[in-house]
XYZ file of C-alpha atoms in Angstrom:
124
model
C -125.264 90.567 233.053
C -129.281 89.208 232.552
C -129.744 86.200 230.584
C -132.431 88.314 228.350
C -129.199 90.570 226.994
C -126.957 86.969 227.165
C -129.149 85.491 224.098
C -129.295 89.179 222.285
C -125.427 89.618 222.495
C -124.750 85.807 220.961
C -127.402 86.570 218.355
C -125.688 89.453 217.340
C -121.813 87.932 217.546
C -123.569 85.156 215.355
C -124.504 88.104 212.942
C -121.022 89.376 213.178
C -119.797 85.983 212.583
C -121.194 85.380 209.235
C -120.750 88.406 208.083
C -116.585 88.087 209.252
C -117.412 84.456 207.463
C -118.774 85.812 203.695
C -116.131 88.903 204.097
C -113.221 86.502 204.512
C -114.516 83.884 201.743
C -115.308 87.023 199.165
C -111.644 88.639 199.660
C -109.827 85.655 200.126
C -108.551 86.170 203.258
C -109.659 81.664 204.209
C -107.458 82.091 207.394
C -109.208 84.806 208.920
C -112.268 82.300 208.384
C -110.962 79.340 209.480
C -110.616 82.039 212.720
C -113.362 83.513 213.573
C -115.561 80.125 214.982
C -113.010 80.049 217.474
C -112.554 83.461 218.419
C -117.013 83.492 218.357
C -116.422 79.794 220.596
C -114.161 82.026 222.977
C -116.608 85.120 223.260
C -119.708 83.306 223.829
C -118.017 81.368 226.664
C -116.757 84.271 228.360
C -120.468 85.852 227.923
C -121.874 82.849 229.775
C -119.436 83.148 232.660
C -120.409 86.505 233.002
C -124.626 85.665 233.147
C -125.998 86.133 236.234
C -128.832 83.140 236.795
C -129.625 79.968 235.601
C -129.465 79.509 231.795
C -130.604 75.996 231.565
C -131.962 73.498 233.275
C -132.062 69.460 233.057
C -134.848 69.949 230.181
C -133.263 72.365 228.540
C -129.931 70.290 227.885
C -131.857 66.972 227.272
C -133.215 69.814 224.319
C -129.980 70.942 223.311
C -128.573 67.689 222.940
C -131.051 66.490 220.496
C -130.692 68.620 218.327
C -126.664 68.790 218.378
C -127.837 65.093 217.074
C -130.295 65.806 214.219
C -127.550 68.598 213.109
C -124.242 66.253 213.170
C -126.388 63.470 211.874
C -127.875 65.502 208.993
C -124.915 68.336 208.533
C -122.202 65.843 209.330
C -122.184 64.082 205.775
C -122.421 67.095 204.049
C -119.060 68.976 205.930
C -116.998 65.754 204.576
C -118.530 65.079 201.660
C -118.449 68.443 200.023
C -115.037 68.771 199.106
C -114.643 65.455 197.596
C -117.984 66.854 195.555
C -115.806 70.393 194.636
C -112.858 67.954 193.348
C -114.944 66.212 191.330
C -116.102 69.131 189.848
C -113.261 71.433 189.995
C -109.948 69.689 188.444
C -107.591 72.326 189.744
C -109.127 71.883 193.518
C -106.343 70.912 195.326
C -104.674 74.346 194.195
C -107.457 76.528 195.263
C -108.097 78.425 198.203
C -111.416 77.485 198.106
C -110.612 73.662 197.913
C -108.836 73.799 201.819
C -111.124 76.092 203.244
C -113.407 73.191 202.684
C -111.720 70.232 203.858
C -110.151 72.507 206.998
C -113.996 73.413 208.333
C -114.981 69.821 207.418
C -111.618 68.737 209.609
C -112.420 70.975 212.935
C -115.993 69.973 212.428
C -115.537 66.150 213.179
C -112.420 67.651 215.387
C -115.270 69.920 217.664
C -117.245 66.865 217.745
C -114.829 64.584 218.707
C -113.679 66.612 221.522
C -117.160 67.792 222.802
C -117.825 63.790 223.163
C -115.011 63.321 225.382
C -115.690 66.054 227.483
C -118.832 65.153 227.992
C -118.564 61.715 228.146
C -115.554 61.827 231.346
C -118.331 64.566 232.956
C -120.432 61.408 233.355
């Protein structure tokens, strides 16, 4: 597979993932919404292994590193605070599936960051 096709497929998978999460939220299938992300990651890793050629060089990795760090700095606190704000707005939030979806997303986000950090530290 060429690099161009790989990028198009990743964009297509991202759109499908967004539609899937939106549908899961609208229909109340919250577990399905939580399972979409690991499935997407697995498909991305599989597609990446099918690419012939160099996907990125050292410069590209540094740019991605800075972009990921910036994203964590901005969205990390937002994802962590969102369940607390929802709990303050809605008195019955603890019994609401939307609340537990936000909590699960926050925990998965933090866990994913920590696991990626440990993995890349062991490589250096």
